[in-house]
Short mmCIF file of C-alpha atoms and ligand atoms in Angstrom, two decimals:
data_model
loop_
_atom_site.label_atom_id
_atom_site.label_comp_id
_atom_site.label_asym_id
_atom_site.label_seq_id
_atom_site.Cartn_x
_atom_site.Cartn_y
_atom_site.Cartn_z
CA MET A 1 0.14 -0.44 -0.04
CA ASN A 2 0.99 3.66 -0.67
CA MET A 3 1.69 5.22 2.56
CA ARG A 4 1.68 8.31 1.18
CA ALA A 5 -1.99 10.24 2.50
CA ASP A 6 -3.62 10.52 -0.98
CA GLN A 7 -7.10 12.19 -0.07
CA GLU A 8 -7.86 12.41 -3.64
CA THR A 9 -8.55 8.44 -3.65
CA THR A 10 -10.67 6.06 -1.82
CA LEU A 11 -9.13 2.77 -0.42
CA ALA A 12 -10.99 1.38 -3.30
CA GLY A 13 -8.85 3.05 -5.81
CA THR A 14 -11.98 5.25 -6.68
CA PRO A 15 -12.04 8.79 -7.01
CA ALA A 16 -12.71 10.34 -3.41
CA ALA A 17 -14.87 13.35 -4.82
CA ALA A 18 -17.14 10.89 -6.48
CA ALA A 19 -17.76 8.96 -3.33
CA LEU A 20 -21.54 9.05 -2.28
CA PRO A 21 -22.35 8.54 1.38
CA ALA A 22 -24.25 5.17 2.51
CA VAL A 23 -27.21 7.36 3.50
CA ALA A 24 -27.75 10.53 1.75
CA ASP A 25 -29.61 12.12 4.58
CA LEU A 26 -28.53 12.27 8.10
CA ASP A 27 -31.84 12.30 9.17
CA THR A 28 -32.69 8.55 8.25
CA ILE A 29 -30.20 7.54 10.53
CA VAL A 30 -31.11 9.94 13.13
CA SER A 31 -34.72 8.99 13.25
CA LEU A 32 -34.09 5.37 13.18
CA ALA A 33 -31.51 5.50 16.11
CA LYS A 34 -34.49 7.23 17.99
CA ARG A 35 -37.31 5.23 17.24
CA ARG A 36 -35.62 1.88 17.38
CA GLY A 37 -33.88 3.01 20.75
CA PHE A 38 -29.95 3.52 19.64
CA VAL A 39 -29.55 6.95 20.60
CA PHE A 40 -31.42 9.66 22.44
CA PRO A 41 -30.71 13.36 23.05
CA SER A 42 -29.79 13.43 26.72
CA SER A 43 -32.06 14.95 29.34
CA GLU A 44 -34.70 15.36 26.51
CA ILE A 45 -37.67 16.39 29.08
CA TYR A 46 -35.79 19.68 29.91
CA GLY A 47 -35.33 20.12 26.16
CA GLY A 48 -31.62 18.44 25.97
CA ILE A 49 -28.18 19.37 26.45
CA ASN A 50 -26.22 20.40 23.64
CA ALA A 51 -23.83 17.90 22.25
CA VAL A 52 -24.63 15.06 24.75
CA TRP A 53 -26.26 11.95 23.48
CA ASP A 54 -27.71 8.62 25.53
CA TYR A 55 -27.37 5.29 24.16
CA GLY A 56 -30.57 3.47 24.57
CA PRO A 57 -31.00 -0.31 24.76
CA LEU A 58 -29.78 -1.16 21.16
CA GLY A 59 -27.14 1.44 20.96
CA VAL A 60 -25.31 0.57 24.33
CA GLU A 61 -25.21 -3.11 22.80
CA LEU A 62 -23.83 -1.75 19.43
CA LYS A 63 -21.32 0.35 21.23
CA ASN A 64 -19.96 -2.26 23.80
CA ASN A 65 -19.64 -4.60 20.76
CA VAL A 66 -17.73 -1.90 18.93
CA LYS A 67 -15.48 -1.46 21.85
CA ARG A 68 -15.38 -5.31 22.45
CA ALA A 69 -14.16 -5.63 18.87
CA TRP A 70 -11.49 -3.24 18.98
CA TRP A 71 -10.28 -4.60 22.41
CA ARG A 72 -9.90 -7.79 20.93
CA SER A 73 -7.89 -6.85 17.75
CA ILE A 74 -5.63 -4.53 19.87
CA VAL A 75 -5.31 -6.26 23.20
CA GLN A 76 -6.47 -9.84 23.04
CA GLU A 77 -5.13 -10.77 19.93
CA ARG A 78 -1.90 -9.16 20.80
CA ASN A 79 1.19 -10.58 22.89
CA ASP A 80 2.71 -6.93 23.11
CA VAL A 81 -0.11 -4.79 24.11
CA VAL A 82 -1.88 -4.67 27.35
CA GLY A 83 -4.72 -2.75 28.70
CA LEU A 84 -5.16 0.23 31.24
CA ASP A 85 -8.11 2.29 32.90
CA ALA A 86 -6.92 5.48 34.31
CA GLY A 87 -9.17 7.81 35.84
CA ILE A 88 -10.73 11.05 34.14
CA LEU A 89 -9.30 13.14 36.56
CA MET A 90 -5.78 13.57 36.80
CA HIS A 91 -3.40 15.68 38.55
CA PRO A 92 -3.84 19.34 36.75
CA GLN A 93 0.10 19.30 36.25
CA VAL A 94 -0.50 16.63 33.35
CA TRP A 95 -2.19 18.84 31.37
CA ARG A 96 0.26 21.83 31.73
CA THR A 97 3.00 19.56 31.17
CA SER A 98 1.20 17.70 28.00
CA GLY A 99 0.62 21.23 26.71
CA HIS A 100 -2.86 20.90 26.36
CA VAL A 101 -3.42 24.09 28.78
CA GLY A 102 -1.38 26.12 26.46
CA SER A 103 -2.52 24.63 23.24
CA PHE A 104 -5.39 22.87 22.93
CA SER A 105 -7.73 25.40 21.46
CA ASP A 106 -9.73 26.09 18.38
CA PRO A 107 -10.18 29.47 16.71
CA LEU A 108 -13.22 30.96 17.71
CA VAL A 109 -15.31 33.89 16.49
CA GLU A 110 -18.20 35.84 17.82
CA CYS A 111 -21.09 37.78 16.21
CA THR A 112 -21.24 41.38 17.71
CA ALA A 113 -24.94 41.44 16.97
CA CYS A 114 -26.57 38.24 18.09
CA LYS A 115 -23.36 37.03 20.12
CA ARG A 116 -23.55 33.64 18.62
CA ARG A 117 -20.21 31.92 18.84
CA TYR A 118 -18.73 30.01 16.12
CA ARG A 119 -15.45 27.60 15.31
CA LEU A 120 -13.94 30.18 12.30
CA ASP A 121 -12.85 27.18 10.47
CA GLU A 122 -16.43 25.97 10.48
CA LEU A 123 -17.89 29.11 8.98
CA PRO A 124 -19.48 28.86 5.23
CA GLY A 125 -16.54 29.78 3.02
CA THR A 126 -13.60 28.55 5.20
CA GLY A 127 -13.31 24.95 3.85
CA ASP A 128 -10.54 25.46 1.83
CA LEU A 129 -8.40 27.84 4.22
CA THR A 130 -5.01 26.68 5.49
CA PRO A 131 -4.45 26.15 9.47
CA THR A 132 -1.59 29.44 8.57
CA GLN A 133 -4.64 31.30 7.35
CA ILE A 134 -6.82 30.57 9.89
CA ALA A 135 -4.69 31.67 12.54
CA ASP A 136 -4.32 34.89 10.44
CA PRO A 137 -5.93 37.74 12.95
CA GLU A 138 -7.22 39.58 9.72
CA ILE A 139 -9.10 36.66 7.97
CA VAL A 140 -12.41 37.77 9.01
CA ALA A 141 -11.99 41.10 7.18
CA LYS A 142 -9.99 39.78 4.40
CA LEU A 143 -12.77 37.12 3.66
CA ALA A 144 -15.64 39.24 4.69
CA LEU A 145 -16.94 36.82 6.82
CA VAL A 146 -20.50 37.66 8.45
CA CYS A 147 -22.48 35.60 10.84
CA PRO A 148 -24.29 32.87 9.02
CA ASP A 149 -27.12 33.62 11.49
CA CYS A 150 -27.88 37.16 11.28
CA ALA A 151 -25.26 38.68 8.78
CA GLY A 152 -23.99 40.64 11.68
CA THR A 153 -20.23 41.56 12.13
CA LEU A 154 -17.72 39.04 13.82
CA THR A 155 -14.96 39.59 15.80
CA ALA A 156 -11.26 38.65 14.84
CA PRO A 157 -10.72 34.86 15.42
CA ARG A 158 -9.39 34.04 19.17
CA ARG A 159 -8.12 31.04 20.72
CA PHE A 160 -10.61 28.75 22.95
CA ASN A 161 -9.21 26.28 24.85
CA LEU A 162 -11.28 23.18 24.58
CA MET A 163 -10.89 21.36 28.22
CA PHE A 164 -13.59 21.51 30.86
CA LYS A 165 -12.82 22.57 34.46
CA THR A 166 -13.96 21.56 37.61
CA PHE A 167 -13.09 21.78 41.30
CA MET A 168 -11.47 18.98 43.15
CA GLY A 169 -12.41 19.25 46.92
CA PRO A 170 -14.77 21.26 48.94
CA VAL A 171 -13.31 24.40 48.37
CA GLU A 172 -14.00 26.35 44.89
CA GLU A 173 -10.66 28.05 44.38
CA ASP A 174 -8.00 28.61 41.79
CA ALA A 175 -5.81 26.11 43.63
CA SER A 176 -8.22 23.40 43.45
CA VAL A 177 -8.97 23.59 39.38
CA ILE A 178 -8.66 20.28 37.71
CA PHE A 179 -9.72 19.36 34.27
CA LEU A 180 -11.68 16.72 32.56
CA ARG A 181 -9.50 14.55 30.40
CA PRO A 182 -9.49 15.95 26.72
CA GLU A 183 -7.65 12.32 25.51
CA THR A 184 -7.35 9.10 27.42
CA ALA A 185 -3.28 8.97 26.35
CA GLN A 186 -1.73 11.01 29.09
CA GLY A 187 -3.07 8.16 31.64
CA ALA A 188 -1.25 5.83 29.65
CA TYR A 189 2.00 8.11 29.30
CA VAL A 190 2.13 8.91 33.35
CA GLN A 191 1.55 5.42 33.98
CA HIS A 192 3.95 3.67 31.17
CA ARG A 193 6.64 2.70 33.82
CA ASN A 194 4.38 1.16 36.34
CA VAL A 195 2.46 -0.71 33.31
CA ARG A 196 5.71 -1.77 31.77
CA GLU A 197 7.30 -3.04 34.68
CA ALA A 198 4.15 -4.80 36.10
CA ALA A 199 3.53 -6.63 33.00
CA ARG A 200 7.24 -7.30 32.35
CA LYS A 201 7.10 -5.73 28.83
CA LYS A 202 10.13 -4.49 27.00
CA ILE A 203 10.11 -1.73 24.22
CA PRO A 204 8.27 -1.92 21.88
CA PHE A 205 5.04 -2.56 23.60
CA GLY A 206 1.55 -1.12 23.69
CA ILE A 207 -0.97 0.31 26.09
CA ALA A 208 -4.58 0.31 25.09
CA GLN A 209 -7.29 2.38 26.84
CA ILE A 210 -10.87 2.92 25.93
CA GLY A 211 -12.72 5.67 28.02
CA LYS A 212 -14.65 9.00 28.34
CA SER A 213 -12.92 12.10 26.95
CA PHE A 214 -14.32 15.71 27.24
CA ARG A 215 -13.89 18.60 24.89
CA ASN A 216 -15.87 21.97 25.06
CA GLU A 217 -16.25 21.88 21.41
CA ILE A 218 -17.37 25.36 19.98
CA SER A 219 -19.70 23.96 17.46
CA PRO A 220 -20.66 20.24 18.22
CA GLY A 221 -22.95 18.72 15.86
CA ASN A 222 -23.98 15.93 13.26
CA PHE A 223 -25.57 14.00 15.81
CA VAL A 224 -22.67 11.66 17.72
CA PHE A 225 -20.09 12.83 15.27
CA ARG A 226 -18.81 15.78 17.56
CA MET A 227 -20.34 15.63 21.17
CA ARG A 228 -18.78 17.55 24.23
CA GLU A 229 -18.81 14.01 26.05
CA PHE A 230 -17.55 11.07 24.43
CA GLU A 231 -15.58 7.71 24.23
CA GLN A 232 -12.05 7.02 22.87
CA MET A 233 -10.46 3.89 21.92
CA GLU A 234 -6.70 4.56 22.25
CA LEU A 235 -3.69 2.74 21.37
CA GLN A 236 -0.12 4.03 22.63
CA MET A 237 2.70 2.10 21.19
CA PHE A 238 5.82 2.78 23.23
CA VAL A 239 8.91 2.30 20.46
CA ARG A 240 12.45 3.19 20.08
CA PRO A 241 13.17 6.33 18.67
CA ASP A 242 13.23 7.59 15.18
CA GLU A 243 13.19 5.11 12.39
CA ALA A 244 11.22 2.27 14.76
CA ALA A 245 8.40 4.72 15.50
CA THR A 246 8.50 5.45 11.34
CA ALA A 247 8.16 1.60 10.94
CA ALA A 248 5.37 1.47 13.74
CA PHE A 249 3.56 4.28 12.24
CA ASP A 250 3.84 2.46 8.69
CA GLU A 251 2.53 -0.88 10.28
CA TRP A 252 -0.59 0.65 12.32
CA LEU A 253 -2.08 2.47 9.69
CA PRO A 254 -2.95 -0.02 7.29
CA ARG A 255 -3.71 -2.51 10.54
CA ARG A 256 -6.38 0.03 11.72
CA LEU A 257 -7.86 0.59 8.00
CA ALA A 258 -8.22 -3.10 7.69
CA TRP A 259 -10.01 -3.14 10.94
CA TYR A 260 -12.90 -0.88 9.78
CA LYS A 261 -13.08 -2.77 6.23
CA ALA A 262 -13.25 -6.41 8.19
CA TYR A 263 -16.00 -5.10 10.16
CA GLY A 264 -18.07 -3.85 6.87
CA VAL A 265 -17.06 -0.22 6.32
CA SER A 266 -17.06 0.10 2.49
CA PRO A 267 -13.38 1.02 0.97
CA GLU A 268 -15.17 3.37 -1.18
CA ARG A 269 -16.05 5.51 1.87
CA LEU A 270 -12.77 5.22 3.44
CA ARG A 271 -9.34 7.29 2.60
CA ILE A 272 -6.20 8.65 4.40
CA ARG A 273 -5.64 12.34 4.46
CA GLU A 274 -1.84 13.34 5.86
CA HIS A 275 -2.08 16.38 8.28
CA ALA A 276 0.12 19.44 6.56
CA PRO A 277 3.18 20.70 8.47
CA ASP A 278 0.90 23.99 9.83
CA GLU A 279 -1.95 21.52 10.84
CA LEU A 280 -0.12 19.00 13.26
CA ALA A 281 -1.17 18.92 16.91
CA HIS A 282 1.49 20.41 19.19
CA TYR A 283 2.37 16.85 19.97
CA ALA A 284 2.62 15.41 16.83
CA LYS A 285 5.73 14.83 14.40
CA ARG A 286 3.41 13.51 11.65
CA ALA A 287 -0.37 12.33 11.63
CA ILE A 288 -2.48 10.70 9.30
CA ASP A 289 -6.40 10.62 9.47
CA VAL A 290 -8.57 7.83 8.47
CA GLU A 291 -11.44 9.60 7.25
CA TYR A 292 -14.99 8.14 6.44
CA ARG A 293 -17.32 9.89 3.77
CA PHE A 294 -20.30 10.67 6.05
CA PRO A 295 -23.66 12.17 4.97
CA PHE A 296 -22.11 15.55 5.71
CA GLY A 297 -18.85 15.09 3.91
CA TRP A 298 -15.32 13.41 4.38
CA LYS A 299 -14.38 13.57 7.97
CA GLU A 300 -11.93 12.06 10.43
CA LEU A 301 -12.53 8.68 11.90
CA GLU A 302 -9.45 8.13 13.91
CA GLY A 303 -5.91 9.47 13.95
CA ILE A 304 -2.55 7.83 13.61
CA HIS A 305 0.09 10.05 15.17
CA ASN A 306 3.92 9.87 15.59
CA ARG A 307 3.99 11.89 18.81
CA GLY A 308 8.04 11.33 18.92
CA ASP A 309 9.23 11.69 22.80
CA PHE A 310 7.08 14.94 23.08
CA ASP A 311 5.03 13.64 26.06
CA LEU A 312 7.43 11.26 27.99
CA SER A 313 10.13 13.54 28.06
CA ARG A 314 8.00 16.60 29.01
CA HIS A 315 6.70 14.49 31.84
CA ALA A 316 10.11 13.37 32.87
CA ALA A 317 11.30 16.74 32.94
CA GLU A 318 8.61 17.93 35.08
CA SER A 319 8.12 15.31 37.55
CA GLY A 320 11.80 14.75 37.89
CA GLU A 321 11.28 11.06 37.34
CA ASN A 322 13.11 9.04 34.94
CA LEU A 323 10.79 7.67 32.21
CA ASP A 324 13.61 6.04 30.08
CA PHE A 325 14.00 2.66 29.21
CA PHE A 326 17.17 0.91 30.04
CA ASP A 327 17.91 -1.83 27.49
CA PRO A 328 20.00 -4.43 29.35
CA ALA A 329 21.09 -6.08 25.82
CA THR A 330 22.84 -2.86 24.74
CA GLU A 331 23.30 -1.33 28.30
CA THR A 332 21.74 1.94 27.00
CA SER A 333 18.85 4.21 27.89
CA PHE A 334 16.31 6.04 25.85
CA THR A 335 13.18 7.79 25.96
CA PRO A 336 10.78 5.66 24.15
CA TRP A 337 8.84 7.32 21.42
CA VAL A 338 5.13 6.99 21.26
CA VAL A 339 2.98 6.02 18.09
CA GLU A 340 -0.53 6.48 18.78
CA ALA A 341 -4.00 5.15 16.97
CA ALA A 342 -6.57 6.99 18.33
CA ALA A 343 -10.06 6.24 17.51
CA GLY A 344 -13.38 7.34 18.76
CA ALA A 345 -15.95 4.52 19.97
CA ASP A 346 -18.92 6.77 19.21
CA ARG A 347 -17.83 7.70 15.71
CA ALA A 348 -16.73 4.09 15.00
CA ALA A 349 -20.36 2.82 16.34
CA PHE A 350 -21.83 5.72 14.18
CA THR A 351 -19.67 5.11 10.96
CA PHE A 352 -20.78 0.94 11.14
CA LEU A 353 -24.54 2.32 11.49
CA ILE A 354 -24.38 4.47 8.74
CA ASP A 355 -22.13 2.12 6.55
CA ALA A 356 -24.60 -0.88 7.11
CA TYR A 357 -27.87 1.04 6.30
CA ARG A 358 -29.62 -0.41 3.22
CA GLU A 359 -33.10 0.18 1.91
CA GLU A 360 -34.45 -2.40 -0.79
CA GLU A 361 -37.84 -3.33 -2.48
CA VAL A 362 -38.98 -6.81 -1.52
CA ARG A 363 -42.04 -8.07 -3.22
CA GLY A 364 -43.21 -4.24 -3.93
CA GLU A 365 -42.65 -2.94 -0.25
CA LYS A 366 -39.53 -1.40 1.15
CA ARG A 367 -37.21 -3.49 3.27
CA VAL A 368 -34.69 -1.38 5.67
CA VAL A 369 -31.80 -3.67 6.63
CA LEU A 370 -28.91 -2.81 8.88
CA ALA A 371 -26.41 -5.34 7.17
CA LEU A 372 -24.17 -5.01 10.45
CA ASN A 373 -21.21 -7.73 11.02
CA PRO A 374 -23.07 -9.95 13.29
CA GLU A 375 -20.27 -9.51 15.94
CA LEU A 376 -21.36 -5.91 16.40
CA ALA A 377 -25.51 -6.57 15.74
CA PRO A 378 -26.97 -5.64 19.00
CA TYR A 379 -29.18 -9.00 18.90
CA LYS A 380 -27.51 -11.78 17.64
CA VAL A 381 -30.93 -13.91 17.43
CA ALA A 382 -34.69 -13.02 17.47
CA VAL A 383 -36.95 -15.99 18.93
CA LEU A 384 -40.60 -15.40 17.46
CA PRO A 385 -43.57 -17.67 17.90
CA LEU A 386 -45.82 -17.96 14.95
CA LEU A 387 -49.10 -17.57 16.96
CA LYS A 388 -48.79 -15.53 20.00
CA LYS A 389 -52.29 -16.71 21.45
CA ARG A 390 -50.99 -20.46 21.90
CA ASP A 391 -49.40 -20.62 25.00
CA ASP A 392 -47.36 -23.74 24.27
CA LEU A 393 -45.65 -21.97 21.44
CA VAL A 394 -44.76 -19.01 23.69
CA GLU A 395 -43.58 -21.24 26.13
CA LYS A 396 -41.30 -23.16 23.78
CA ALA A 397 -40.13 -19.78 22.22
CA HIS A 398 -39.29 -18.17 25.42
CA ALA A 399 -37.32 -21.47 26.40
CA ILE A 400 -35.16 -21.56 23.45
CA ARG A 401 -34.67 -17.72 23.94
CA ASP A 402 -33.48 -18.42 27.56
CA GLY A 403 -30.98 -21.14 26.41
CA LEU A 404 -29.34 -18.94 23.89
CA ALA A 405 -28.83 -15.80 26.09
CA LYS A 406 -26.70 -17.74 28.07
CA GLU A 407 -24.03 -17.57 25.07
CA PHE A 408 -25.11 -14.29 23.14
CA PRO A 409 -27.65 -11.83 23.17
CA ALA A 410 -31.10 -13.09 22.01
CA VAL A 411 -34.63 -11.14 21.93
CA TYR A 412 -38.13 -12.78 22.37
CA ASP A 413 -40.82 -10.78 20.34
CA ASP A 414 -44.76 -11.62 19.82
CA THR A 415 -45.88 -7.93 19.30
CA ALA A 416 -46.84 -8.19 15.58
CA ALA A 417 -47.36 -10.70 12.67
CA ILE A 418 -44.33 -12.82 11.72
CA GLY A 419 -44.00 -10.73 8.74
CA LYS A 420 -43.86 -7.61 10.63
CA LEU A 421 -41.49 -9.03 13.31
CA TYR A 422 -39.00 -9.85 10.57
CA ARG A 423 -38.96 -6.63 9.13
CA ARG A 424 -38.43 -4.92 12.64
CA GLN A 425 -35.24 -7.33 13.65
CA ASP A 426 -34.22 -6.42 10.00
CA GLU A 427 -34.24 -2.85 10.81
CA ILE A 428 -32.12 -3.26 13.76
CA GLY A 429 -29.63 -5.87 12.31
CA THR A 430 -30.56 -9.04 13.85
CA PRO A 431 -28.36 -11.22 11.69
CA TRP A 432 -31.01 -14.52 12.41
CA CYS A 433 -34.44 -15.04 13.39
CA ILE A 434 -36.12 -18.11 14.64
CA CYS A 435 -39.71 -18.67 14.00
CA VAL A 436 -41.40 -21.20 16.46
CA ASP A 437 -44.32 -22.83 14.69
CA VAL A 438 -47.16 -25.53 15.58
CA GLU A 439 -44.58 -28.09 13.85
CA SER A 440 -42.10 -27.09 16.04
CA LEU A 441 -44.13 -29.01 19.15
CA ASP A 442 -44.07 -32.03 17.11
CA ASP A 443 -40.40 -32.42 15.33
CA ASN A 444 -38.60 -30.31 17.91
CA ALA A 445 -37.42 -28.02 14.98
CA VAL A 446 -37.50 -24.46 14.33
CA THR A 447 -37.00 -22.22 10.94
CA ILE A 448 -34.07 -19.89 11.14
CA ARG A 449 -34.39 -17.21 8.61
CA ASP A 450 -31.34 -15.22 7.44
CA ARG A 451 -31.41 -11.51 7.43
CA ASP A 452 -29.30 -10.85 4.40
CA THR A 453 -30.43 -13.59 1.95
CA MET A 454 -33.96 -13.91 3.89
CA GLU A 455 -33.68 -17.75 3.38
CA GLN A 456 -34.93 -20.05 5.59
CA GLU A 457 -33.83 -23.52 6.86
CA ARG A 458 -35.17 -25.85 9.32
CA VAL A 459 -33.09 -26.68 12.48
CA SER A 460 -33.53 -28.97 15.15
CA THR A 461 -33.51 -27.06 18.64
CA ASP A 462 -30.99 -29.58 20.13
CA ARG A 463 -28.48 -27.86 17.43
CA LEU A 464 -29.40 -24.40 17.92
CA GLN A 465 -26.67 -23.25 20.14
CA GLU A 466 -23.87 -24.84 17.91
CA PHE A 467 -25.75 -23.65 14.92
CA PHE A 468 -24.96 -20.01 15.89
CA LEU A 469 -21.73 -20.29 17.78
CA THR A 470 -20.55 -21.92 14.41
CA LYS A 471 -21.92 -18.52 12.37
CA LEU A 472 -20.94 -16.19 14.95
CA ARG A 473 -17.25 -17.65 14.90
CA ALA A 474 -17.35 -17.58 11.12
CA ALA A 475 -18.60 -14.09 10.81
CA ARG A 476 -15.77 -13.00 13.08
CA PRO A 477 -12.92 -11.14 11.07
N1 GAP B 1 -4.89 11.34 21.69
C1 GAP B 1 -5.22 11.83 20.60
C2 GAP B 1 -6.42 12.38 20.37
O1 GAP B 1 -7.27 12.50 21.11
P1 GAP B 1 -7.88 13.22 18.36
O2 GAP B 1 -7.73 13.22 16.91
O3 GAP B 1 -7.70 14.65 18.85
O4 GAP B 1 -6.49 12.72 18.91
C3 GAP B 1 -9.18 10.92 18.34
O5 GAP B 1 -8.99 12.49 18.87
C4 GAP B 1 -10.47 10.33 17.81
O6 GAP B 1 -11.41 10.59 19.14
C5 GAP B 1 -10.81 11.17 16.66
O7 GAP B 1 -10.63 10.58 15.72
C6 GAP B 1 -12.50 11.07 17.10
O8 GAP B 1 -13.01 9.39 16.55
C7 GAP B 1 -12.57 10.95 18.34
N2 GAP B 1 -12.99 12.42 18.89
C8 GAP B 1 -12.38 13.51 18.95
N3 GAP B 1 -12.99 14.59 19.53
C9 GAP B 1 -14.46 13.99 19.30
C10 GAP B 1 -15.92 14.60 19.63
N4 GAP B 1 -15.76 15.91 19.90
N5 GAP B 1 -17.02 13.58 19.59
C11 GAP B 1 -16.66 12.48 19.25
N6 GAP B 1 -15.64 11.81 19.05
C12 GAP B 1 -14.43 12.56 19.09
#
């Protein structure tokens, strides 16, 4: 694979400019998500709170499955990566040392008439600006930018720090200010020596972490794409300096792209984009974004960063602790470099949801299907009695569900006719439905219907667990 970022071309080799989103209108996904219980606005009965979303019964299953799939590929299947669950709250010095207090900011402009605030680079007409142009204090005047809501005059841009602050302890004073972490990565850096020693790892090794992060985004939006409270899945690989870091970067980028593809994201809607030197985050020597063609354009899904020794050197200098690695083979010490694969759990779940969405016509009727990989599907199996008024069928269907649910999520439903029940399960991505009919009472077999092919087969109830476990294993990338 050509490791040079080429945003003109998708991973399928097709022109990126011609890529169509899987769903033309984001509202299709937003309404499905709400109607079927994937995602709800937070605190909705009080009018909601901007940029915070709650995951409903199906959403929490989907997101948990995404996190499990990530953890399996990053931690479980590798011998050189271990896990960590660091606190959201950390010593405030962490964020001064990491550069976030000084540099983790976006350019903010304010309308002098209506007082609305905007992120400069999200205003109409700023899409093609370089980071250097965005940093230009005269840019608003040069481009004659006005408030998109009321056409009022906009102020010159100023840097707005994205970190949330709160107070630790019972006294609300400057000395007790702490931050909600804006990335999980720092937990891995300040714990890397403890983790390495306890896990008896040598360089290269990695620390993986999944957890909440918080950013006071100026212009959140596009549903769960940009939120103020979100979850990250971040891998920090600690490697030898320089060429080893370049090699690790070149190794992890295709590995992460392969993960999205293996779980069903179309390569025609994936591309990579290298950050220009003036766009790099304050810690990065090199950065490539994995981008997805969302209904609202090409946007970042995950970032692969070569952070050099930026974080560890600064933490060592500030704390006075030795964070170097002593290599007994060469009897030399060095500060490890870090290569990071930083993904968003919400963005990944959102992407899988959008990319799985299909509308098709079956016998003159619209069928909506979420063609999720079975491992990501909220329920693996739905058990449906053909006749809900027949107690013996209902009892048998419940018994089948209870047995299967010991191995994987399975759901019982009898609230509509069988055709409608199938459609409902298609719409939430359930890969297999079991129909329990009158014959099942005699032959102890059930009909299994496949979500994608809609084909049906008769399987003995004694074989059901093995049948589905084999299918689930086969579907796992
Ligand atoms: N530790 C490096 C880091 O945090 P980042 O590119 O700022 O890098 C990594 O964030 C990933 O976290 C992004 O690619 C995205 O998937 C997710 N993410 C960042 N900000 C987000 C937000 N406001 N809402 C949802 N996800 C976000």
